[in-house]
PDB file of C-alpha atoms in Angstrom:
ATOM      1  CA  MET A   1      13.949 -14.580 -24.621  1.00 40.00           C
ATOM      2  CA  LYS A   2      11.889 -15.359 -21.131  1.00 55.00           C
ATOM      3  CA  SER A   3       8.193 -15.030 -21.428  1.00 59.00           C
ATOM      4  CA  LYS A   4       6.951 -12.208 -19.756  1.00 76.00           C
ATOM      5  CA  LYS A   5       4.465 -12.661 -17.018  1.00 88.00           C
ATOM      6  CA  ASN A   6       0.873 -11.038 -16.671  1.00 96.00           C
ATOM      7  CA  PHE A   7      -0.171  -9.035 -13.260  1.00 98.00           C
ATOM      8  CA  LEU A   8      -3.231  -8.165 -11.863  1.00 98.00           C
ATOM      9  CA  VAL A   9      -3.089  -5.032  -9.887  1.00 98.00           C
ATOM     10  CA  ILE A  10      -6.295  -4.691  -7.607  1.00 98.00           C
ATOM     11  CA  GLY A  11      -6.341  -0.715  -6.376  1.00 97.00           C
ATOM     12  CA  SER A  12      -4.532   0.574  -9.663  1.00 97.00           C
ATOM     13  CA  ASN A  13      -5.809   3.792  -8.884  1.00 95.00           C
ATOM     14  CA  SER A  14      -4.239   4.153  -5.543  1.00 95.00           C
ATOM     15  CA  PHE A  15      -0.644   6.164  -5.239  1.00 96.00           C
ATOM     16  CA  SER A  16       1.136   2.707  -4.526  1.00 97.00           C
ATOM     17  CA  GLY A  17      -0.851   0.795  -7.055  1.00 97.00           C
ATOM     18  CA  SER A  18      -0.678   3.143  -9.797  1.00 98.00           C
ATOM     19  CA  HIS A  19       3.262   3.473  -9.407  1.00 98.00           C
ATOM     20  CA  PHE A  20       3.529  -0.021  -9.200  1.00 98.00           C
ATOM     21  CA  VAL A  21       1.860  -0.728 -12.617  1.00 98.00           C
ATOM     22  CA  ASN A  22       4.359   1.834 -13.858  1.00 98.00           C
ATOM     23  CA  TYR A  23       7.090  -0.384 -12.847  1.00 98.00           C
ATOM     24  CA  LEU A  24       5.553  -3.584 -14.144  1.00 98.00           C
ATOM     25  CA  LEU A  25       5.141  -1.678 -17.555  1.00 98.00           C
ATOM     26  CA  SER A  26       8.405  -0.558 -17.466  1.00 97.00           C
ATOM     27  CA  LYS A  27       9.359  -3.996 -17.158  1.00 97.00           C
ATOM     28  CA  GLY A  28       7.452  -5.049 -20.200  1.00 97.00           C
ATOM     29  CA  HIS A  29       4.821  -6.798 -18.171  1.00 97.00           C
ATOM     30  CA  LYS A  30       1.294  -7.202 -19.562  1.00 97.00           C
ATOM     31  CA  THR A  31      -0.735  -5.995 -16.930  1.00 98.00           C
ATOM     32  CA  ILE A  32      -4.591  -5.436 -15.933  1.00 98.00           C
ATOM     33  CA  GLY A  33      -5.503  -2.864 -13.601  1.00 98.00           C
ATOM     34  CA  VAL A  34      -8.588  -3.042 -11.570  1.00 98.00           C
ATOM     35  CA  SER A  35     -10.044  -0.151  -9.035  1.00 97.00           C
ATOM     36  CA  ARG A  36     -13.793   0.384  -8.059  1.00 95.00           C
ATOM     37  CA  SER A  37     -13.723   4.073  -9.146  1.00 93.00           C
ATOM     38  CA  LYS A  38     -12.660   5.217 -12.369  1.00 94.00           C
ATOM     39  CA  GLU A  39      -9.170   6.227 -13.439  1.00 94.00           C
ATOM     40  CA  ILE A  40      -8.395   9.518 -12.032  1.00 90.00           C
ATOM     41  CA  ARG A  41      -6.418  12.595 -13.309  1.00 91.00           C
ATOM     42  CA  GLU A  42      -3.443  11.612 -15.489  1.00 92.00           C
ATOM     43  CA  ILE A  43      -1.095  13.959 -12.472  1.00 91.00           C
ATOM     44  CA  PHE A  44      -1.934  10.886 -10.341  1.00 93.00           C
ATOM     45  CA  LEU A  45      -1.203   8.055 -12.455  1.00 96.00           C
ATOM     46  CA  PRO A  46       2.180   7.672 -13.411  1.00 96.00           C
ATOM     47  CA  TYR A  47       1.769   4.754 -16.158  1.00 97.00           C
ATOM     48  CA  LYS A  48       0.077   6.816 -18.683  1.00 96.00           C
ATOM     49  CA  LYS A  49       3.226   8.294 -19.947  1.00 96.00           C
ATOM     50  CA  ASN A  50       4.617   5.110 -19.909  1.00 97.00           C
ATOM     51  CA  ILE A  51       6.386   3.867 -23.033  1.00 97.00           C
ATOM     52  CA  ASN A  52       5.025   0.733 -22.654  1.00 97.00           C
ATOM     53  CA  TYR A  53       1.374   1.639 -21.888  1.00 97.00           C
ATOM     54  CA  LYS A  54      -0.158  -0.066 -24.604  1.00 97.00           C
ATOM     55  CA  LEU A  55       0.303  -3.159 -22.472  1.00 98.00           C
ATOM     56  CA  PHE A  56      -1.847  -2.117 -19.703  1.00 98.00           C
ATOM     57  CA  SER A  57      -5.477  -2.452 -19.683  1.00 98.00           C
ATOM     58  CA  PHE A  58      -8.308  -0.886 -16.622  1.00 98.00           C
ATOM     59  CA  TYR A  59     -11.062  -2.174 -15.208  1.00 98.00           C
ATOM     60  CA  LYS A  60     -13.474  -0.517 -12.983  1.00 97.00           C
ATOM     61  CA  ILE A  61     -14.636  -3.364 -10.328  1.00 97.00           C
ATOM     62  CA  ASP A  62     -16.089  -3.203  -7.128  1.00 97.00           C
ATOM     63  CA  LEU A  63     -15.254  -6.269  -4.828  1.00 96.00           C
ATOM     64  CA  ASN A  64     -18.327  -5.632  -2.999  1.00 96.00           C
ATOM     65  CA  ASN A  65     -20.276  -6.381  -5.872  1.00 95.00           C
ATOM     66  CA  ASP A  66     -20.867  -9.939  -6.899  1.00 95.00           C
ATOM     67  CA  ARG A  67     -21.312  -9.094 -10.237  1.00 96.00           C
ATOM     68  CA  ASP A  68     -18.033  -7.266 -10.476  1.00 97.00           C
ATOM     69  CA  VAL A  69     -16.214 -10.149  -8.526  1.00 97.00           C
ATOM     70  CA  LYS A  70     -17.692 -12.694 -11.250  1.00 97.00           C
ATOM     71  CA  LYS A  71     -16.216 -10.317 -14.128  1.00 97.00           C
ATOM     72  CA  LEU A  72     -12.945 -10.131 -12.245  1.00 98.00           C
ATOM     73  CA  LEU A  73     -12.705 -13.842 -12.406  1.00 98.00           C
ATOM     74  CA  ASN A  74     -13.548 -13.988 -15.765  1.00 97.00           C
ATOM     75  CA  ILE A  75     -10.382 -11.484 -16.622  1.00 97.00           C
ATOM     76  CA  ILE A  76      -8.166 -13.416 -14.641  1.00 98.00           C
ATOM     77  CA  LYS A  77      -8.860 -16.402 -16.777  1.00 97.00           C
ATOM     78  CA  LYS A  78      -8.774 -14.264 -20.150  1.00 96.00           C
ATOM     79  CA  PHE A  79      -5.201 -12.850 -19.231  1.00 96.00           C
ATOM     80  CA  ASN A  80      -3.902 -15.803 -17.938  1.00 96.00           C
ATOM     81  CA  ILE A  81      -2.906 -14.048 -14.502  1.00 97.00           C
ATOM     82  CA  LYS A  82       0.025 -15.491 -12.688  1.00 97.00           C
ATOM     83  CA  TYR A  83       0.676 -12.921 -10.205  1.00 98.00           C
ATOM     84  CA  ILE A  84      -1.961 -10.797  -8.419  1.00 98.00           C
ATOM     85  CA  VAL A  85      -0.944  -7.694  -6.229  1.00 98.00           C
ATOM     86  CA  ASN A  86      -3.680  -6.337  -3.957  1.00 98.00           C
ATOM     87  CA  PHE A  87      -3.285  -2.818  -2.793  1.00 97.00           C
ATOM     88  CA  ALA A  88      -7.066  -2.088  -2.580  1.00 94.00           C
ATOM     89  CA  ALA A  89      -8.027  -1.113   0.594  1.00 92.00           C
ATOM     90  CA  GLN A  90     -10.366   1.586   2.524  1.00 88.00           C
ATOM     91  CA  GLY A  91      -7.872   3.504   4.173  1.00 84.00           C
ATOM     92  CA  MET A  92      -8.008   6.625   6.274  1.00 80.00           C
ATOM     93  CA  VAL A  93      -7.425   5.980  10.244  1.00 79.00           C
ATOM     94  CA  ALA A  94      -9.687   8.938  11.655  1.00 80.00           C
ATOM     95  CA  GLN A  95     -12.845   8.234   9.555  1.00 87.00           C
ATOM     96  CA  SER A  96     -12.752   4.649  10.110  1.00 88.00           C
ATOM     97  CA  TRP A  97     -13.919   5.473  13.678  1.00 90.00           C
ATOM     98  CA  LEU A  98     -16.868   7.049  12.292  1.00 92.00           C
ATOM     99  CA  TYR A  99     -18.163   4.431   9.778  1.00 91.00           C
ATOM    100  CA  PRO A 100     -16.457   1.053  10.620  1.00 94.00           C
ATOM    101  CA  LEU A 101     -18.804  -1.134   8.832  1.00 95.00           C
ATOM    102  CA  ASP A 102     -17.867   0.667   5.838  1.00 94.00           C
ATOM    103  CA  TRP A 103     -13.948  -0.276   6.425  1.00 94.00           C
ATOM    104  CA  TYR A 104     -14.953  -3.912   7.575  1.00 96.00           C
ATOM    105  CA  ARG A 105     -17.510  -4.307   4.242  1.00 96.00           C
ATOM    106  CA  THR A 106     -14.395  -3.406   1.909  1.00 95.00           C
ATOM    107  CA  ASN A 107     -11.360  -4.913   3.829  1.00 96.00           C
ATOM    108  CA  ILE A 108     -12.990  -8.179   4.931  1.00 97.00           C
ATOM    109  CA  LEU A 109     -15.886  -9.341   3.558  1.00 97.00           C
ATOM    110  CA  GLY A 110     -15.610  -8.276   0.148  1.00 96.00           C
ATOM    111  CA  LEU A 111     -11.924  -9.634  -0.149  1.00 97.00           C
ATOM    112  CA  ILE A 112     -12.714 -12.727   1.663  1.00 97.00           C
ATOM    113  CA  ASN A 113     -15.502 -13.377  -0.941  1.00 97.00           C
ATOM    114  CA  PHE A 114     -13.295 -12.578  -3.856  1.00 97.00           C
ATOM    115  CA  THR A 115     -10.109 -14.902  -2.691  1.00 97.00           C
ATOM    116  CA  ASN A 116     -12.367 -17.786  -1.684  1.00 96.00           C
ATOM    117  CA  GLN A 117     -13.366 -17.940  -5.195  1.00 96.00           C
ATOM    118  CA  ILE A 118      -9.711 -17.903  -6.426  1.00 98.00           C
ATOM    119  CA  LEU A 119      -8.555 -20.302  -3.718  1.00 97.00           C
ATOM    120  CA  HIS A 120      -7.813 -23.471  -6.012  1.00 95.00           C
ATOM    121  CA  ASN A 121      -6.879 -21.536  -9.157  1.00 96.00           C
ATOM    122  CA  LYS A 122      -3.462 -23.267  -9.605  1.00 95.00           C
ATOM    123  CA  ASN A 123      -2.514 -20.838 -12.356  1.00 95.00           C
ATOM    124  CA  ILE A 124      -1.959 -18.168  -9.725  1.00 97.00           C
ATOM    125  CA  LYS A 125       1.531 -18.268  -8.656  1.00 97.00           C
ATOM    126  CA  LYS A 126       1.415 -15.322  -5.971  1.00 98.00           C
ATOM    127  CA  PHE A 127      -0.700 -13.332  -4.363  1.00 98.00           C
ATOM    128  CA  VAL A 128       1.000 -10.578  -2.630  1.00 98.00           C
ATOM    129  CA  GLN A 129      -1.330  -8.888   0.084  1.00 98.00           C
ATOM    130  CA  VAL A 130      -0.282  -5.084   0.654  1.00 98.00           C
ATOM    131  CA  SER A 131      -0.915  -5.019   4.604  1.00 97.00           C
ATOM    132  CA  THR A 132       0.240  -2.279   7.149  1.00 95.00           C
ATOM    133  CA  PRO A 133       2.191  -2.198  10.292  1.00 92.00           C
ATOM    134  CA  GLU A 134      -1.065  -0.865  11.718  1.00 92.00           C
ATOM    135  CA  VAL A 135      -1.963  -4.246  12.312  1.00 94.00           C
ATOM    136  CA  TYR A 136       0.973  -4.440  15.262  1.00 93.00           C
ATOM    137  CA  GLY A 137      -0.429  -1.274  17.136  1.00 87.00           C
ATOM    138  CA  ASN A 138       2.275   1.052  18.952  1.00 79.00           C
ATOM    139  CA  ILE A 139       5.431  -1.048  19.564  1.00 74.00           C
ATOM    140  CA  GLU A 140       8.754   0.123  20.972  1.00 71.00           C
ATOM    141  CA  GLY A 141      11.586  -0.890  19.536  1.00 76.00           C
ATOM    142  CA  SER A 142      12.282  -2.694  16.533  1.00 86.00           C
ATOM    143  CA  THR A 143       9.050  -4.974  14.875  1.00 92.00           C
ATOM    144  CA  LYS A 144      10.127  -7.906  13.754  1.00 94.00           C
ATOM    145  CA  GLU A 145       7.759  -9.647  11.100  1.00 95.00           C
ATOM    146  CA  SER A 146       6.913 -12.357  13.920  1.00 94.00           C
ATOM    147  CA  ALA A 147       5.555  -9.496  16.019  1.00 94.00           C
ATOM    148  CA  ASN A 148       2.123  -9.956  17.743  1.00 94.00           C
ATOM    149  CA  TYR A 149      -0.926  -8.211  16.279  1.00 94.00           C
ATOM    150  CA  ASN A 150      -2.488  -5.301  18.493  1.00 92.00           C
ATOM    151  CA  PRO A 151      -4.704  -3.557  16.052  1.00 93.00           C
ATOM    152  CA  SER A 152      -5.976  -0.045  17.622  1.00 90.00           C
ATOM    153  CA  THR A 153      -8.272   1.435  15.197  1.00 92.00           C
ATOM    154  CA  PRO A 154     -11.150   0.195  12.821  1.00 94.00           C
ATOM    155  CA  TYR A 155      -8.793   0.397   9.712  1.00 94.00           C
ATOM    156  CA  ALA A 156      -5.951  -1.388  11.519  1.00 94.00           C
ATOM    157  CA  ILE A 157      -8.746  -4.293  12.675  1.00 96.00           C
ATOM    158  CA  SER A 158      -9.708  -4.686   9.342  1.00 97.00           C
ATOM    159  CA  LYS A 159      -6.586  -5.050   7.841  1.00 97.00           C
ATOM    160  CA  ALA A 160      -5.527  -7.459  10.480  1.00 97.00           C
ATOM    161  CA  CYS A 161      -8.623  -9.572  10.150  1.00 97.00           C
ATOM    162  CA  TYR A 162      -8.193 -10.001   6.132  1.00 98.00           C
ATOM    163  CA  ASP A 163      -4.604 -10.805   6.910  1.00 98.00           C
ATOM    164  CA  PHE A 164      -5.677 -13.550   9.290  1.00 98.00           C
ATOM    165  CA  HIS A 165      -7.784 -15.560   6.813  1.00 98.00           C
ATOM    166  CA  LEU A 166      -5.269 -15.323   4.037  1.00 98.00           C
ATOM    167  CA  MET A 167      -2.714 -17.019   6.096  1.00 98.00           C
ATOM    168  CA  ALA A 168      -5.462 -19.278   7.047  1.00 98.00           C
ATOM    169  CA  LEU A 169      -5.801 -20.238   3.522  1.00 98.00           C
ATOM    170  CA  PHE A 170      -2.233 -20.592   3.403  1.00 98.00           C
ATOM    171  CA  LYS A 171      -1.740 -23.017   6.293  1.00 98.00           C
ATOM    172  CA  SER A 172      -4.857 -24.958   5.188  1.00 98.00           C
ATOM    173  CA  PHE A 173      -4.860 -25.264   1.218  1.00 97.00           C
ATOM    174  CA  LYS A 174      -1.274 -23.720   0.539  1.00 98.00           C
ATOM    175  CA  PHE A 175      -2.638 -20.391  -1.156  1.00 98.00           C
ATOM    176  CA  PRO A 176       0.010 -18.638  -2.428  1.00 98.00           C
ATOM    177  CA  VAL A 177      -0.121 -15.471  -0.364  1.00 98.00           C
ATOM    178  CA  VAL A 178       2.581 -13.646   0.877  1.00 98.00           C
ATOM    179  CA  PHE A 179       2.156 -10.214   2.940  1.00 98.00           C
ATOM    180  CA  THR A 180       4.340  -6.761   2.565  1.00 98.00           C
ATOM    181  CA  ARG A 181       3.990  -4.100   5.410  1.00 97.00           C
ATOM    182  CA  ALA A 182       6.030  -0.682   4.316  1.00 96.00           C
ATOM    183  CA  ALA A 183       6.814   2.238   6.085  1.00 90.00           C
ATOM    184  CA  ASN A 184       5.152   5.495   4.959  1.00 92.00           C
ATOM    185  CA  VAL A 185       5.425   5.909   1.480  1.00 95.00           C
ATOM    186  CA  PHE A 186       6.349   9.420  -0.580  1.00 97.00           C
ATOM    187  CA  GLY A 187       6.883  10.482  -4.288  1.00 96.00           C
ATOM    188  CA  PRO A 188       5.366  12.405  -6.831  1.00 94.00           C
ATOM    189  CA  GLY A 189       1.629  11.959  -7.651  1.00 92.00           C
ATOM    190  CA  GLN A 190       0.946  11.267  -4.056  1.00 93.00           C
ATOM    191  CA  GLY A 191      -2.669  12.416  -2.948  1.00 90.00           C
ATOM    192  CA  LEU A 192      -2.243  15.879  -1.607  1.00 90.00           C
ATOM    193  CA  TYR A 193      -3.756  15.370   1.726  1.00 89.00           C
ATOM    194  CA  ARG A 194      -0.626  13.427   2.721  1.00 91.00           C
ATOM    195  CA  ILE A 195       1.979  14.925   5.082  1.00 91.00           C
ATOM    196  CA  ILE A 196       4.573  15.743   2.354  1.00 95.00           C
ATOM    197  CA  PRO A 197       2.964  17.201  -0.360  1.00 95.00           C
ATOM    198  CA  LYS A 198       0.488  18.885   1.892  1.00 94.00           C
ATOM    199  CA  SER A 199       3.079  20.832   4.086  1.00 94.00           C
ATOM    200  CA  ILE A 200       4.971  21.489   0.681  1.00 94.00           C
ATOM    201  CA  ILE A 201       1.698  23.022  -0.736  1.00 94.00           C
ATOM    202  CA  MET A 202       1.057  25.015   2.515  1.00 92.00           C
ATOM    203  CA  ALA A 203       4.432  26.073   3.075  1.00 92.00           C
ATOM    204  CA  ILE A 204       4.312  27.478  -0.746  1.00 93.00           C
ATOM    205  CA  GLN A 205       1.058  28.948  -0.262  1.00 93.00           C
ATOM    206  CA  LYS A 206       2.552  30.422   3.250  1.00 91.00           C
ATOM    207  CA  LYS A 207      -0.730  28.993   4.982  1.00 92.00           C
ATOM    208  CA  LYS A 208      -1.071  27.308   8.443  1.00 89.00           C
ATOM    209  CA  ILE A 209      -0.940  23.680   9.073  1.00 90.00           C
ATOM    210  CA  LYS A 210      -2.474  21.527  11.502  1.00 87.00           C
ATOM    211  CA  LEU A 211      -0.403  18.629  13.009  1.00 87.00           C
ATOM    212  CA  HIS A 212      -2.360  16.337  15.068  1.00 81.00           C
ATOM    213  CA  GLY A 213      -0.819  15.788  18.437  1.00 78.00           C
ATOM    214  CA  GLY A 214       1.818  18.324  17.781  1.00 78.00           C
ATOM    215  CA  GLY A 215       3.645  15.918  15.604  1.00 83.00           C
ATOM    216  CA  ILE A 216       5.285  13.954  17.808  1.00 81.00           C
ATOM    217  CA  SER A 217       4.708  10.485  16.428  1.00 83.00           C
ATOM    218  CA  SER A 218       7.623   8.938  14.508  1.00 83.00           C
ATOM    219  CA  ARG A 219       7.776   7.158  11.190  1.00 87.00           C
ATOM    220  CA  SER A 220      10.172   5.849   8.379  1.00 91.00           C
ATOM    221  CA  PHE A 221       9.562   7.004   4.950  1.00 95.00           C
ATOM    222  CA  VAL A 222      10.272   5.142   1.808  1.00 97.00           C
ATOM    223  CA  PHE A 223      10.473   6.453  -1.860  1.00 98.00           C
ATOM    224  CA  ILE A 224       7.393   5.117  -4.333  1.00 98.00           C
ATOM    225  CA  THR A 225       9.932   3.590  -6.634  1.00 98.00           C
ATOM    226  CA  ASP A 226      11.760   1.672  -4.170  1.00 98.00           C
ATOM    227  CA  ILE A 227       8.564   0.114  -2.712  1.00 98.00           C
ATOM    228  CA  ALA A 228       7.831  -1.090  -6.520  1.00 98.00           C
ATOM    229  CA  ASP A 229      10.907  -2.368  -6.667  1.00 98.00           C
ATOM    230  CA  ALA A 230      10.528  -4.254  -3.292  1.00 98.00           C
ATOM    231  CA  THR A 231       7.006  -5.275  -4.141  1.00 98.00           C
ATOM    232  CA  TYR A 232       8.378  -6.813  -7.660  1.00 98.00           C
ATOM    233  CA  LYS A 233      10.849  -8.462  -5.566  1.00 98.00           C
ATOM    234  CA  ILE A 234       8.828 -10.189  -3.384  1.00 98.00           C
ATOM    235  CA  CYS A 235       6.053 -10.848  -6.080  1.00 97.00           C
ATOM    236  CA  LEU A 236       9.031 -12.863  -8.170  1.00 97.00           C
ATOM    237  CA  ARG A 237      11.656 -14.495  -5.215  1.00 96.00           C
ATOM    238  CA  SER A 238       9.480 -14.971  -1.891  1.00 97.00           C
ATOM    239  CA  LYS A 239       8.613 -17.788  -0.298  1.00 96.00           C
ATOM    240  CA  ILE A 240       4.669 -18.086  -0.249  1.00 98.00           C
ATOM    241  CA  GLY A 241       3.339 -17.820   3.429  1.00 98.00           C
ATOM    242  CA  GLU A 242       6.069 -15.099   4.220  1.00 98.00           C
ATOM    243  CA  ILE A 243       5.677 -11.097   5.866  1.00 98.00           C
ATOM    244  CA  TYR A 244       7.878  -8.848   4.558  1.00 98.00           C
ATOM    245  CA  HIS A 245       8.676  -5.645   5.796  1.00 97.00           C
ATOM    246  CA  ILE A 246       9.874  -2.523   3.667  1.00 97.00           C
ATOM    247  CA  SER A 247      11.262   0.258   5.447  1.00 95.00           C
ATOM    248  CA  THR A 248      14.578   2.665   5.603  1.00 94.00           C
ATOM    249  CA  ASN A 249      16.498   2.611   8.760  1.00 91.00           C
ATOM    250  CA  ARG A 250      15.865   6.357   9.592  1.00 92.00           C
ATOM    251  CA  LEU A 251      12.917   7.574  11.972  1.00 91.00           C
ATOM    252  CA  ILE A 252      11.559  10.984  11.624  1.00 92.00           C
ATOM    253  CA  SER A 253       9.051  12.697  13.825  1.00 91.00           C
ATOM    254  CA  ILE A 254       6.323  14.451  11.633  1.00 90.00           C
ATOM    255  CA  LYS A 255       6.950  17.653  13.625  1.00 92.00           C
ATOM    256  CA  ASN A 256      10.813  17.519  12.388  1.00 93.00           C
ATOM    257  CA  LEU A 257       9.497  16.602   8.978  1.00 94.00           C
ATOM    258  CA  VAL A 258       7.279  19.434   8.407  1.00 93.00           C
ATOM    259  CA  LYS A 259       9.896  21.751  10.280  1.00 92.00           C
ATOM    260  CA  THR A 260      12.444  20.490   7.529  1.00 94.00           C
ATOM    261  CA  ILE A 261       9.858  21.436   4.925  1.00 94.00           C
ATOM    262  CA  PHE A 262       8.912  25.125   6.145  1.00 92.00           C
ATOM    263  CA  LYS A 263      12.864  25.525   6.594  1.00 92.00           C
ATOM    264  CA  ILE A 264      13.511  24.626   2.504  1.00 93.00           C
ATOM    265  CA  ASN A 265      10.758  27.256   1.966  1.00 90.00           C
ATOM    266  CA  ASN A 266      12.144  30.032   4.574  1.00 91.00           C
ATOM    267  CA  LEU A 267       9.159  30.073   6.902  1.00 89.00           C
ATOM    268  CA  ASP A 268       9.004  29.965  10.564  1.00 87.00           C
ATOM    269  CA  TYR A 269       7.791  26.830  12.019  1.00 85.00           C
ATOM    270  CA  ALA A 270       5.998  28.282  15.167  1.00 84.00           C
ATOM    271  CA  LYS A 271       4.124  30.951  12.967  1.00 87.00           C
ATOM    272  CA  TYR A 272       2.694  28.477  10.565  1.00 84.00           C
ATOM    273  CA  VAL A 273       2.184  25.308  12.547  1.00 85.00           C
ATOM    274  CA  ILE A 274      -1.334  24.657  14.399  1.00 85.00           C
ATOM    275  CA  HIS A 275      -0.880  21.605  16.888  1.00 86.00           C
ATOM    276  CA  THR A 276      -4.266  19.853  17.324  1.00 82.00           C
ATOM    277  CA  GLN A 277      -5.596  16.628  19.220  1.00 76.00           C
ATOM    278  CA  GLU A 278      -4.069  13.261  18.332  1.00 69.00           C
ATOM    279  CA  ILE A 279      -6.125  11.015  16.142  1.00 65.00           C
ATOM    280  CA  THR A 280      -7.867   8.689  18.629  1.00 66.00           C
ATOM    281  CA  GLY A 281      -5.718   4.992  18.341  1.00 57.00           C
ATOM    282  CA  LYS A 282      -3.150   6.724  16.458  1.00 60.00           C
ATOM    283  CA  ASP A 283       0.120   4.895  17.071  1.00 59.00           C
ATOM    284  CA  LYS A 284       2.829   6.819  18.059  1.00 68.00           C
ATOM    285  CA  VAL A 285       6.100   5.137  16.329  1.00 71.00           C
ATOM    286  CA  TYR A 286       6.653   2.386  13.577  1.00 72.00           C
ATOM    287  CA  ARG A 287      10.026   1.021  13.270  1.00 85.00           C
ATOM    288  CA  LEU A 288      10.034  -2.054  10.994  1.00 93.00           C
ATOM    289  CA  ASP A 289      12.849  -4.190  10.953  1.00 95.00           C
ATOM    290  CA  SER A 290      13.573  -4.755   7.200  1.00 96.00           C
ATOM    291  CA  LYS A 291      16.493  -7.030   7.337  1.00 97.00           C
ATOM    292  CA  LYS A 292      14.891 -10.170   6.115  1.00 97.00           C
ATOM    293  CA  LEU A 293      13.803  -8.304   2.893  1.00 98.00           C
ATOM    294  CA  ARG A 294      17.545  -7.177   2.363  1.00 97.00           C
ATOM    295  CA  LYS A 295      19.178 -10.552   2.992  1.00 97.00           C
ATOM    296  CA  LYS A 296      16.630 -12.641   1.793  1.00 97.00           C
ATOM    297  CA  LEU A 297      16.146 -10.706  -1.433  1.00 97.00           C
ATOM    298  CA  LYS A 298      18.371  -8.408  -1.484  1.00 97.00           C
ATOM    299  CA  TRP A 299      16.589  -5.038  -1.560  1.00 98.00           C
ATOM    300  CA  LYS A 300      17.831  -1.732  -0.240  1.00 96.00           C
ATOM    301  CA  PRO A 301      16.324   1.982  -0.804  1.00 96.00           C
ATOM    302  CA  ALA A 302      17.919   3.832  -3.411  1.00 96.00           C
ATOM    303  CA  VAL A 303      16.488   7.263  -2.449  1.00 96.00           C
ATOM    304  CA  SER A 304      16.910   8.748   0.773  1.00 93.00           C
ATOM    305  CA  LEU A 305      14.064  10.757   2.364  1.00 92.00           C
TER     306      LEU A 305
END
């Protein structure tokens, strides 16, 4: 029997992070989760009901705090961590304009301080950085992993900056980093402010919903278990220094998405939807080319929107 690998999931309280923890536990891996906030309600943490939950340990750690960074370094050593997957980031595009220093402190400075301290740890086989297609800005047509960066919000800038730093570590020191950039994610337990759960809740309650920019922006939506499966394959089988897009081939406008949800609930879109001003710097479309992931790592989405 092959020995199981130990994983560290940073940002384990996040939607994607918690589902990835659940996926790892289902595979029988010892998994350490860390987040700067304490564990949230169980309904948002699917791993709480996993039959292998005993393989999971959680630590409340803030990477902006030097003491916590030292604590995490000891955890990595104690549990002989081989794979680190970083979901941690301060998100929310609109709010990043109000307090950009908070985004730069968390998404750049805190993470750079941490990764610089594990730079020469040869025990670590892979550091998976969960990046974002927002680093590309608004690009017409299909976007390959080689596309130029053109971030248009403080959030996107902060993610791009850390990506650049990690790539420099790879080029100069062969730091074992790989990057994922995923289309919009959806699934059970998602934050209720996200467009799909929010639309469902508003439709059930027969309340009006606001759509920034009239919902003309288009996105691909990937089910959360497909994201977890792709991330796992990237952990174990990817080449270091590579970027992988995780996406379906279907684009849908936010307007049509909400229309579909309201139609399922027998509600008139025009009566219950209010069009408001677009978020400053919000990109109109992300069309990610995921052929590389599909061909090289034999991934494909199993659940359709």
